[in-house]
Amino acid sequence: EVQLVESGGGLVQIGGSLRLSCAASGFTFSTSDMNWVRQAPGKGREWVSRVRSTGGSTLYADPVKGRFTNSRDNAENMVYLQMNNLNPEDTAVYYCAKSFEGKGSNWYTPLMDYWGKGTLVTVSS
């Protein structure tokens, strides 16, 4: 059974930092690209970042470029999102999601087949 479990969310002040973690199990983690997706209150889901299976490449949405860093540890089956210089617009539930590895899915436009339950990040003044 595939499991993705996020942790590390919480309340942080404007300009602060948080590090989210995602523990993965039930699939071959080292061959899977992994994503972070967020959903702000009252809004739809927004893709945030992707890390290649090897950890050698990353992509970021424009609103988080230069502030967030996506990384992974394939020995521990973990994905991390380091978030710096947080602002109120970053308030959201953050989800870890696995990229689908089959037809129709690719590095730049992946389908995502498994999701965690999310962790809430609240940025407050």
GROMACS .gro file of N, CA, C and O in nm:
model
  500
    1GLU      N    1   0.084  -0.119   0.000
    1GLU     CA    2   0.000   0.000   0.000
    1GLU      C    3   0.088   0.125   0.000
    1GLU      O    4   0.175   0.140   0.084
    2VAL      N    5   0.060   0.212  -0.095
    2VAL     CA    6   0.134   0.338  -0.103
    2VAL      C    7   0.089   0.431   0.009
    2VAL      O    8  -0.030   0.449   0.032
    3GLN      N    9   0.186   0.486   0.079
    3GLN     CA   10   0.157   0.584   0.184
    3GLN      C   11   0.250   0.703   0.170
    3GLN      O   12   0.371   0.686   0.150
    4LEU      N   13   0.193   0.821   0.182
    4LEU     CA   14   0.268   0.946   0.186
    4LEU      C   15   0.219   1.023   0.308
    4LEU      O   16   0.100   1.052   0.320
    5VAL      N   17   0.311   1.052   0.400
    5VAL     CA   18   0.273   1.116   0.525
    5VAL      C   19   0.354   1.244   0.543
    5VAL      O   20   0.477   1.238   0.562
    6GLU      N   21   0.284   1.356   0.538
    6GLU     CA   22   0.349   1.486   0.555
    6GLU      C   23   0.357   1.525   0.702
    6GLU      O   24   0.272   1.485   0.783
    7SER      N   25   0.457   1.604   0.733
    7SER     CA   26   0.470   1.660   0.868
    7SER      C   27   0.550   1.790   0.860
    7SER      O   28   0.607   1.822   0.755
    8GLY      N   29   0.548   1.864   0.970
    8GLY     CA   30   0.629   1.985   0.977
    8GLY      C   31   0.554   2.115   0.963
    8GLY      O   32   0.612   2.223   0.976
    9GLY      N   33   0.424   2.107   0.936
    9GLY     CA   34   0.347   2.230   0.925
    9GLY      C   35   0.327   2.296   1.061
    9GLY      O   36   0.360   2.239   1.165
   10GLY      N   37   0.274   2.417   1.057
   10GLY     CA   38   0.248   2.488   1.181
   10GLY      C   39   0.226   2.635   1.157
   10GLY      O   40   0.208   2.679   1.043
   11LEU      N   41   0.228   2.709   1.264
   11LEU     CA   42   0.209   2.855   1.260
   11LEU      C   43   0.346   2.923   1.261
   11LEU      O   44   0.431   2.893   1.346
   12VAL      N   45   0.363   3.015   1.168
   12VAL     CA   46   0.492   3.086   1.158
   12VAL      C   47   0.465   3.232   1.126
   12VAL      O   48   0.363   3.264   1.062
   13GLN      N   49   0.552   3.317   1.169
   13GLN     CA   50   0.536   3.460   1.142
   13GLN      C   51   0.586   3.495   1.002
   13GLN      O   52   0.666   3.421   0.943
   14ILE      N   53   0.538   3.606   0.952
   14ILE     CA   54   0.585   3.657   0.822
   14ILE      C   55   0.737   3.667   0.823
   14ILE      O   56   0.797   3.717   0.919
   15GLY      N   57   0.799   3.616   0.716
   15GLY     CA   58   0.943   3.617   0.707
   15GLY      C   59   1.011   3.496   0.768
   15GLY      O   60   1.133   3.480   0.756
   16GLY      N   61   0.933   3.412   0.834
   16GLY     CA   62   0.990   3.296   0.899
   16GLY      C   63   1.012   3.179   0.804
   16GLY      O   64   0.989   3.190   0.684
   17SER      N   65   1.054   3.068   0.862
   17SER     CA   66   1.086   2.948   0.784
   17SER      C   67   1.021   2.825   0.846
   17SER      O   68   0.997   2.820   0.966
   18LEU      N   69   0.995   2.728   0.760
   18LEU     CA   70   0.949   2.596   0.802
   18LEU      C   71   1.009   2.493   0.708
   18LEU      O   72   1.037   2.523   0.591
   19ARG      N   73   1.025   2.373   0.760
   19ARG     CA   74   1.069   2.262   0.677
   19ARG      C   75   0.965   2.152   0.684
   19ARG      O   76   0.940   2.096   0.791
   20LEU      N   77   0.905   2.124   0.570
   20LEU     CA   78   0.808   2.015   0.561
   20LEU      C   79   0.879   1.886   0.523
   20LEU      O   80   0.978   1.888   0.449
   21SER      N   81   0.826   1.775   0.573
   21SER     CA   82   0.878   1.644   0.540
   21SER      C   83   0.767   1.556   0.487
   21SER      O   84   0.650   1.574   0.524
   22CYS      N   85   0.803   1.462   0.403
   22CYS     CA   86   0.708   1.364   0.352
   22CYS      C   87   0.774   1.227   0.357
   22CYS      O   88   0.877   1.205   0.293
   23ALA      N   89   0.717   1.138   0.434
   23ALA     CA   90   0.767   1.001   0.444
   23ALA      C   91   0.690   0.912   0.348
   23ALA      O   92   0.567   0.907   0.353
   24ALA      N   93   0.762   0.844   0.260
   24ALA     CA   94   0.700   0.763   0.156
   24ALA      C   95   0.724   0.615   0.181
   24ALA      O   96   0.830   0.574   0.229
   25SER      N   97   0.625   0.534   0.146
   25SER     CA   98   0.639   0.389   0.157
   25SER      C   99   0.542   0.321   0.062
   25SER      O  100   0.447   0.382   0.013
   26GLY      N  101   0.570   0.193   0.033
   26GLY     CA  102   0.479   0.113  -0.047
   26GLY      C  103   0.503   0.118  -0.197
   26GLY      O  104   0.423   0.062  -0.274
   27PHE      N  105   0.610   0.184  -0.240
   27PHE     CA  106   0.644   0.187  -0.383
   27PHE      C  107   0.795   0.209  -0.395
   27PHE      O  108   0.863   0.237  -0.296
   28THR      N  109   0.845   0.199  -0.518
   28THR     CA  110   0.988   0.218  -0.540
   28THR      C  111   1.018   0.366  -0.544
   28THR      O  112   1.012   0.430  -0.649
   29PHE      N  113   1.049   0.419  -0.429
   29PHE     CA  114   1.064   0.563  -0.412
   29PHE      C  115   1.173   0.620  -0.503
   29PHE      O  116   1.157   0.726  -0.562
   30SER      N  117   1.283   0.549  -0.517
   30SER     CA  118   1.399   0.602  -0.588
   30SER      C  119   1.378   0.619  -0.738
   30SER      O  120   1.462   0.680  -0.805
   31THR      N  121   1.268   0.566  -0.790
   31THR     CA  122   1.240   0.583  -0.933
   31THR      C  123   1.123   0.678  -0.959
   31THR      O  124   1.081   0.694  -1.073
   32SER      N  125   1.074   0.742  -0.854
   32SER     CA  126   0.955   0.826  -0.866
   32SER      C  127   0.988   0.974  -0.846
   32SER      O  128   1.049   1.011  -0.745
   33ASP      N  129   0.945   1.056  -0.942
   33ASP     CA  130   0.949   1.201  -0.920
   33ASP      C  131   0.843   1.234  -0.815
   33ASP      O  132   0.736   1.171  -0.810
   34MET      N  133   0.873   1.336  -0.734
   34MET     CA  134   0.782   1.370  -0.625
   34MET      C  135   0.748   1.519  -0.629
   34MET      O  136   0.831   1.602  -0.667
   35ASN      N  137   0.627   1.550  -0.585
   35ASN     CA  138   0.575   1.685  -0.593
   35ASN      C  139   0.529   1.737  -0.459
   35ASN      O  140   0.489   1.658  -0.372
   36TRP      N  141   0.528   1.869  -0.448
   36TRP     CA  142   0.456   1.937  -0.341
   36TRP      C  143   0.348   2.022  -0.407
   36TRP      O  144   0.374   2.094  -0.503
   37VAL      N  145   0.228   2.010  -0.353
   37VAL     CA  146   0.112   2.083  -0.403
   37VAL      C  147   0.044   2.146  -0.283
   37VAL      O  148   0.042   2.086  -0.175
   38ARG      N  149  -0.010   2.266  -0.299
   38ARG     CA  150  -0.075   2.330  -0.185
   38ARG      C  151  -0.216   2.375  -0.221
   38ARG      O  152  -0.249   2.394  -0.338
   39GLN      N  153  -0.296   2.390  -0.118
   39GLN     CA  154  -0.432   2.440  -0.136
   39GLN      C  155  -0.460   2.543  -0.028
   39GLN      O  156  -0.468   2.510   0.091
   40ALA      N  157  -0.475   2.667  -0.070
   40ALA     CA  158  -0.506   2.774   0.022
   40ALA      C  159  -0.654   2.771   0.056
   40ALA      O  160  -0.735   2.718  -0.020
   41PRO      N  161  -0.694   2.831   0.168
   41PRO     CA  162  -0.835   2.831   0.208
   41PRO      C  163  -0.923   2.891   0.099
   41PRO      O  164  -0.897   3.000   0.050
   42GLY      N  165  -1.024   2.816   0.059
   42GLY     CA  166  -1.119   2.865  -0.040
   42GLY      C  167  -1.069   2.865  -0.183
   42GLY      O  168  -1.136   2.918  -0.273
   43LYS      N  169  -0.953   2.806  -0.208
   43LYS     CA  170  -0.895   2.806  -0.343
   43LYS      C  171  -0.867   2.664  -0.390
   43LYS      O  172  -0.873   2.569  -0.312
   44GLY      N  173  -0.836   2.651  -0.518
   44GLY     CA  174  -0.803   2.521  -0.573
   44GLY      C  175  -0.659   2.482  -0.544
   44GLY      O  176  -0.581   2.560  -0.489
   45ARG      N  177  -0.624   2.360  -0.579
   45ARG     CA  178  -0.490   2.314  -0.556
   45ARG      C  179  -0.392   2.381  -0.651
   45ARG      O  180  -0.423   2.403  -0.768
   46GLU      N  181  -0.275   2.411  -0.601
   46GLU     CA  182  -0.170   2.480  -0.677
   46GLU      C  183  -0.042   2.398  -0.665
   46GLU      O  184   0.008   2.374  -0.555
   47TRP      N  185   0.012   2.358  -0.779
   47TRP     CA  186   0.140   2.287  -0.778
   47TRP      C  187   0.250   2.383  -0.730
   47TRP      O  188   0.255   2.498  -0.771
   48VAL      N  189   0.340   2.333  -0.646
   48VAL     CA  190   0.445   2.415  -0.587
   48VAL      C  191   0.583   2.379  -0.641
   48VAL      O  192   0.660   2.466  -0.682
   49SER      N  193   0.613   2.248  -0.639
   49SER     CA  194   0.750   2.209  -0.676
   49SER      C  195   0.755   2.060  -0.709
   49SER      O  196   0.669   1.982  -0.664
   50ARG      N  197   0.857   2.024  -0.787
   50ARG     CA  198   0.880   1.884  -0.821
   50ARG      C  199   1.029   1.855  -0.808
   50ARG      O  200   1.113   1.940  -0.840
   51VAL      N  201   1.062   1.734  -0.765
   51VAL     CA  202   1.202   1.690  -0.760
   51VAL      C  203   1.214   1.560  -0.837
   51VAL      O  204   1.130   1.470  -0.825
   52ARG      N  205   1.315   1.552  -0.919
   52ARG     CA  206   1.340   1.434  -1.001
   52ARG      C  207   1.371   1.315  -0.909
   52ARG      O  208   1.419   1.332  -0.797
   53SER      N  209   1.348   1.194  -0.960
   53SER     CA  210   1.370   1.073  -0.882
   53SER      C  211   1.511   1.066  -0.824
   53SER      O  212   1.531   1.020  -0.711
   54THR      N  213   1.607   1.112  -0.901
   54THR     CA  214   1.746   1.109  -0.856
   54THR      C  215   1.781   1.224  -0.763
   54THR      O  216   1.887   1.224  -0.700
   55GLY      N  217   1.692   1.322  -0.756
   55GLY     CA  218   1.722   1.442  -0.679
   55GLY      C  219   1.804   1.543  -0.756
   55GLY      O  220   1.834   1.651  -0.705
   56GLY      N  221   1.836   1.512  -0.880
   56GLY     CA  222   1.926   1.596  -0.957
   56GLY      C  223   1.864   1.717  -1.022
   56GLY      O  224   1.935   1.808  -1.065
   57SER      N  225   1.730   1.721  -1.031
   57SER     CA  226   1.662   1.835  -1.092
   57SER      C  227   1.540   1.872  -1.011
   57SER      O  228   1.476   1.786  -0.951
   58THR      N  229   1.509   1.999  -1.013
   58THR     CA  230   1.389   2.048  -0.945
   58THR      C  231   1.320   2.153  -1.032
   58THR      O  232   1.382   2.216  -1.118
   59LEU      N  233   1.191   2.167  -1.010
   59LEU     CA  234   1.111   2.272  -1.072
   59LEU      C  235   1.033   2.342  -0.963
   59LEU      O  236   0.993   2.278  -0.863
   60TYR      N  237   1.007   2.472  -0.984
   60TYR     CA  238   0.932   2.549  -0.885
   60TYR      C  239   0.830   2.638  -0.954
   60TYR      O  240   0.856   2.691  -1.063
   61ALA      N  241   0.718   2.656  -0.888
   61ALA     CA  242   0.621   2.754  -0.934
   61ALA      C  243   0.678   2.894  -0.910
   61ALA      O  244   0.754   2.916  -0.814
   62ASP      N  245   0.640   2.988  -0.995
   62ASP     CA  246   0.696   3.123  -0.985
   62ASP      C  247   0.680   3.187  -0.846
   62ASP      O  248   0.772   3.252  -0.797
   63PRO      N  249   0.565   3.170  -0.779
   63PRO     CA  250   0.549   3.238  -0.649
   63PRO      C  251   0.647   3.193  -0.540
   63PRO      O  252   0.664   3.263  -0.440
   64VAL      N  253   0.709   3.077  -0.558
   64VAL     CA  254   0.798   3.025  -0.453
   64VAL      C  255   0.944   3.019  -0.495
   64VAL      O  256   1.030   2.987  -0.413
   65LYS      N  257   0.972   3.053  -0.620
   65LYS     CA  258   1.110   3.048  -0.668
   65LYS      C  259   1.200   3.138  -0.584
   65LYS      O  260   1.165   3.252  -0.554
   66GLY      N  261   1.314   3.083  -0.548
   66GLY     CA  262   1.410   3.160  -0.468
   66GLY      C  263   1.382   3.156  -0.319
   66GLY      O  264   1.467   3.200  -0.240
   67ARG      N  265   1.267   3.104  -0.280
   67ARG     CA  266   1.233   3.098  -0.137
   67ARG      C  267   1.220   2.955  -0.086
   67ARG      O  268   1.248   2.927   0.030
   68PHE      N  269   1.175   2.865  -0.173
   68PHE     CA  270   1.154   2.725  -0.135
   68PHE      C  271   1.260   2.637  -0.200
   68PHE      O  272   1.303   2.663  -0.312
   69THR      N  273   1.297   2.531  -0.126
   69THR     CA  274   1.392   2.433  -0.179
   69THR      C  275   1.337   2.293  -0.157
   69THR      O  276   1.306   2.255  -0.044
   70ASN      N  277   1.326   2.221  -0.266
   70ASN     CA  278   1.274   2.085  -0.265
   70ASN      C  279   1.392   1.988  -0.271
   70ASN      O  280   1.480   2.004  -0.356
   71SER      N  281   1.392   1.889  -0.182
   71SER     CA  282   1.503   1.793  -0.182
   71SER      C  283   1.451   1.658  -0.138
   71SER      O  284   1.336   1.645  -0.092
   72ARG      N  285   1.534   1.558  -0.152
   72ARG     CA  286   1.493   1.423  -0.115
   72ARG      C  287   1.612   1.342  -0.066
   72ARG      O  288   1.727   1.372  -0.098
   73ASP      N  289   1.580   1.238   0.010
   73ASP     CA  290   1.679   1.144   0.059
   73ASP      C  291   1.630   1.004   0.019
   73ASP      O  292   1.540   0.950   0.085
   74ASN      N  293   1.685   0.950  -0.086
   74ASN     CA  294   1.636   0.820  -0.135
   74ASN      C  295   1.673   0.706  -0.041
   74ASN      O  296   1.609   0.601  -0.045
   75ALA      N  297   1.773   0.724   0.041
   75ALA     CA  298   1.809   0.619   0.137
   75ALA      C  299   1.705   0.609   0.249
   75ALA      O  300   1.685   0.502   0.307
   76GLU      N  301   1.638   0.722   0.276
   76GLU     CA  302   1.539   0.727   0.385
   76GLU      C  303   1.396   0.734   0.333
   76GLU      O  304   1.302   0.739   0.413
   77ASN      N  305   1.378   0.737   0.200
   77ASN     CA  306   1.244   0.751   0.140
   77ASN      C  307   1.173   0.876   0.191
   77ASN      O  308   1.055   0.872   0.231
   78MET      N  309   1.245   0.987   0.189
   78MET     CA  310   1.192   1.113   0.239
   78MET      C  311   1.203   1.223   0.135
   78MET      O  312   1.300   1.228   0.058
   79VAL      N  313   1.105   1.312   0.135
   79VAL     CA  314   1.107   1.434   0.055
   79VAL      C  315   1.092   1.551   0.151
   79VAL      O  316   1.018   1.540   0.249
   80TYR      N  317   1.161   1.661   0.120
   80TYR     CA  318   1.158   1.777   0.208
   80TYR      C  319   1.125   1.903   0.128
   80TYR      O  320   1.159   1.913   0.010
   81LEU      N  321   1.060   1.996   0.193
   81LEU     CA  322   1.038   2.128   0.134
   81LEU      C  323   1.081   2.232   0.237
   81LEU      O  324   1.012   2.251   0.338
   82GLN      N  325   1.194   2.293   0.213
   82GLN     CA  326   1.242   2.402   0.297
   82GLN      C  327   1.179   2.531   0.248
   82GLN      O  328   1.196   2.568   0.132
   83MET      N  329   1.106   2.599   0.335
   83MET     CA  330   1.034   2.719   0.297
   83MET      C  331   1.088   2.837   0.378
   83MET      O  332   1.080   2.836   0.501
   84ASN      N  333   1.142   2.934   0.309
   84ASN     CA  334   1.200   3.053   0.373
   84ASN      C  335   1.123   3.178   0.333
   84ASN      O  336   1.052   3.180   0.233
   85ASN      N  337   1.141   3.282   0.412
   85ASN     CA  338   1.078   3.411   0.384
   85ASN      C  339   0.929   3.395   0.354
   85ASN      O  340   0.877   3.447   0.255
   86LEU      N  341   0.862   3.328   0.443
   86LEU     CA  342   0.719   3.298   0.423
   86LEU      C  343   0.634   3.424   0.434
   86LEU      O  344   0.664   3.516   0.511
   87ASN      N  345   0.527   3.426   0.355
   87ASN     CA  346   0.432   3.537   0.360
   87ASN      C  347   0.290   3.482   0.369
   87ASN      O  348   0.269   3.362   0.352
   88PRO      N  349   0.192   3.566   0.400
   88PRO     CA  350   0.055   3.517   0.421
   88PRO      C  351  -0.001   3.441   0.302
   88PRO      O  352  -0.085   3.352   0.321
   89GLU      N  353   0.045   3.471   0.182
   89GLU     CA  354  -0.004   3.401   0.063
   89GLU      C  355   0.044   3.256   0.058
   89GLU      O  356  -0.006   3.177  -0.024
   90ASP      N  357   0.138   3.220   0.142
   90ASP     CA  358   0.185   3.082   0.150
   90ASP      C  359   0.098   2.997   0.243
   90ASP      O  360   0.118   2.875   0.252
   91THR      N  361   0.004   3.059   0.312
   91THR     CA  362  -0.086   2.985   0.400
   91THR      C  363  -0.169   2.886   0.319
   91THR      O  364  -0.239   2.925   0.225
   92ALA      N  365  -0.157   2.758   0.355
   92ALA     CA  366  -0.225   2.654   0.278
   92ALA      C  367  -0.202   2.519   0.345
   92ALA      O  368  -0.117   2.506   0.433
   93VAL      N  369  -0.279   2.421   0.301
   93VAL     CA  370  -0.246   2.282   0.330
   93VAL      C  371  -0.149   2.237   0.222
   93VAL      O  372  -0.177   2.255   0.102
   94TYR      N  373  -0.038   2.180   0.263
   94TYR     CA  374   0.066   2.134   0.171
   94TYR      C  375   0.061   1.982   0.161
   94TYR      O  376   0.065   1.912   0.262
   95TYR      N  377   0.054   1.935   0.037
   95TYR     CA  378   0.044   1.792   0.009
   95TYR      C  379   0.169   1.743  -0.063
   95TYR      O  380   0.222   1.812  -0.152
   96CYS      N  381   0.209   1.624  -0.028
   96CYS     CA  382   0.312   1.552  -0.100
   96CYS      C  383   0.240   1.461  -0.199
   96CYS      O  384   0.140   1.396  -0.163
   97ALA      N  385   0.288   1.456  -0.323
   97ALA     CA  386   0.221   1.374  -0.425
   97ALA      C  387   0.324   1.307  -0.514
   97ALA      O  388   0.423   1.368  -0.554
   98LYS      N  389   0.296   1.184  -0.547
   98LYS     CA  390   0.385   1.105  -0.633
   98LYS      C  391   0.346   1.126  -0.779
   98LYS      O  392   0.229   1.123  -0.815
   99SER      N  393   0.445   1.146  -0.865
   99SER     CA  394   0.417   1.154  -1.008
   99SER      C  395   0.390   1.015  -1.063
   99SER      O  396   0.459   0.918  -1.030
  100PHE      N  397   0.288   1.007  -1.148
  100PHE     CA  398   0.257   0.883  -1.218
  100PHE      C  399   0.367   0.855  -1.319
  100PHE      O  400   0.413   0.946  -1.389
  101GLU      N  401   0.408   0.728  -1.327
  101GLU     CA  402   0.522   0.695  -1.411
  101GLU      C  403   0.483   0.630  -1.543
  101GLU      O  404   0.566   0.575  -1.612
  102GLY      N  405   0.359   0.641  -1.584
  102GLY     CA  406   0.315   0.575  -1.706
  102GLY      C  407   0.285   0.671  -1.819
  102GLY      O  408   0.322   0.788  -1.818
  103LYS      N  409   0.211   0.622  -1.916
  103LYS     CA  410   0.178   0.697  -2.035
  103LYS      C  411   0.099   0.822  -2.001
  103LYS      O  412   0.009   0.819  -1.916
  104GLY      N  413   0.132   0.929  -2.069
  104GLY     CA  414   0.061   1.054  -2.049
  104GLY      C  415   0.121   1.142  -1.942
  104GLY      O  416   0.077   1.256  -1.921
  105SER      N  417   0.221   1.094  -1.872
  105SER     CA  418   0.283   1.170  -1.764
  105SER      C  419   0.429   1.193  -1.798
  105SER      O  420   0.497   1.101  -1.844
  106ASN      N  421   0.477   1.314  -1.776
  106ASN     CA  422   0.619   1.340  -1.801
  106ASN      C  423   0.670   1.443  -1.702
  106ASN      O  424   0.594   1.494  -1.619
  107TRP      N  425   0.795   1.475  -1.709
  107TRP     CA  426   0.860   1.563  -1.611
  107TRP      C  427   0.792   1.700  -1.604
  107TRP      O  428   0.774   1.756  -1.498
  108TYR      N  429   0.755   1.755  -1.721
  108TYR     CA  430   0.701   1.891  -1.721
  108TYR      C  431   0.550   1.895  -1.699
  108TYR      O  432   0.498   1.995  -1.649
  109THR      N  433   0.480   1.792  -1.735
  109THR     CA  434   0.335   1.786  -1.715
  109THR      C  435   0.298   1.650  -1.658
  109THR      O  436   0.243   1.565  -1.728
  110PRO      N  437   0.330   1.628  -1.533
  110PRO     CA  438   0.304   1.497  -1.476
  110PRO      C  439   0.159   1.480  -1.432
  110PRO      O  440   0.091   1.578  -1.399
  111LEU      N  441   0.115   1.358  -1.435
  111LEU     CA  442  -0.005   1.320  -1.362
  111LEU      C  443   0.043   1.274  -1.225
  111LEU      O  444   0.155   1.229  -1.210
  112MET      N  445  -0.043   1.289  -1.125
  112MET     CA  446  -0.005   1.248  -0.990
  112MET      C  447  -0.103   1.143  -0.942
  112MET      O  448  -0.225   1.164  -0.948
  113ASP      N  449  -0.048   1.030  -0.899
  113ASP     CA  450  -0.137   0.918  -0.870
  113ASP      C  451  -0.158   0.889  -0.722
  113ASP      O  452  -0.254   0.820  -0.687
  114TYR      N  453  -0.071   0.940  -0.636
  114TYR     CA  454  -0.091   0.919  -0.493
  114TYR      C  455  -0.061   1.049  -0.418
  114TYR      O  456   0.033   1.121  -0.453
  115TRP      N  457  -0.142   1.073  -0.316
  115TRP     CA  458  -0.134   1.196  -0.239
  115TRP      C  459  -0.132   1.165  -0.090
  115TRP      O  460  -0.195   1.070  -0.044
  116GLY      N  461  -0.063   1.249  -0.014
  116GLY     CA  462  -0.074   1.241   0.130
  116GLY      C  463  -0.198   1.316   0.177
  116GLY      O  464  -0.274   1.370   0.097
  117LYS      N  465  -0.216   1.322   0.308
  117LYS     CA  466  -0.333   1.389   0.365
  117LYS      C  467  -0.307   1.537   0.392
  117LYS      O  468  -0.400   1.611   0.423
  118GLY      N  469  -0.182   1.578   0.381
  118GLY     CA  470  -0.149   1.719   0.391
  118GLY      C  471  -0.108   1.763   0.530
  118GLY      O  472  -0.138   1.699   0.631
  119THR      N  473  -0.038   1.877   0.532
  119THR     CA  474   0.000   1.941   0.658
  119THR      C  475  -0.026   2.091   0.643
  119THR      O  476   0.006   2.149   0.539
  120LEU      N  477  -0.083   2.151   0.745
  120LEU     CA  478  -0.127   2.290   0.737
  120LEU      C  479  -0.014   2.386   0.774
  120LEU      O  480   0.050   2.371   0.879
  121VAL      N  481   0.008   2.483   0.688
  121VAL     CA  482   0.102   2.591   0.714
  121VAL      C  483   0.024   2.721   0.723
  121VAL      O  484  -0.051   2.756   0.631
  122THR      N  485   0.040   2.791   0.833
  122THR     CA  486  -0.027   2.919   0.853
  122THR      C  487   0.078   3.026   0.877
  122THR      O  488   0.157   3.014   0.971
  123VAL      N  489   0.076   3.128   0.794
  123VAL     CA  490   0.171   3.238   0.807
  123VAL      C  491   0.094   3.359   0.858
  123VAL      O  492   0.000   3.406   0.794
  124SER      N  493   0.136   3.408   0.971
  124SER     CA  494   0.060   3.515   1.038
  124SER      C  495   0.151   3.629   1.077
  124SER      O  496   0.271   3.609   1.103
  125SER      N  497   0.093   3.747   1.082
  125SER     CA  498   0.167   3.861   1.131
  125SER      C  499   0.152   3.873   1.282
  125SER      O  500   0.213   3.956   1.344
   0.00000   0.00000   0.00000
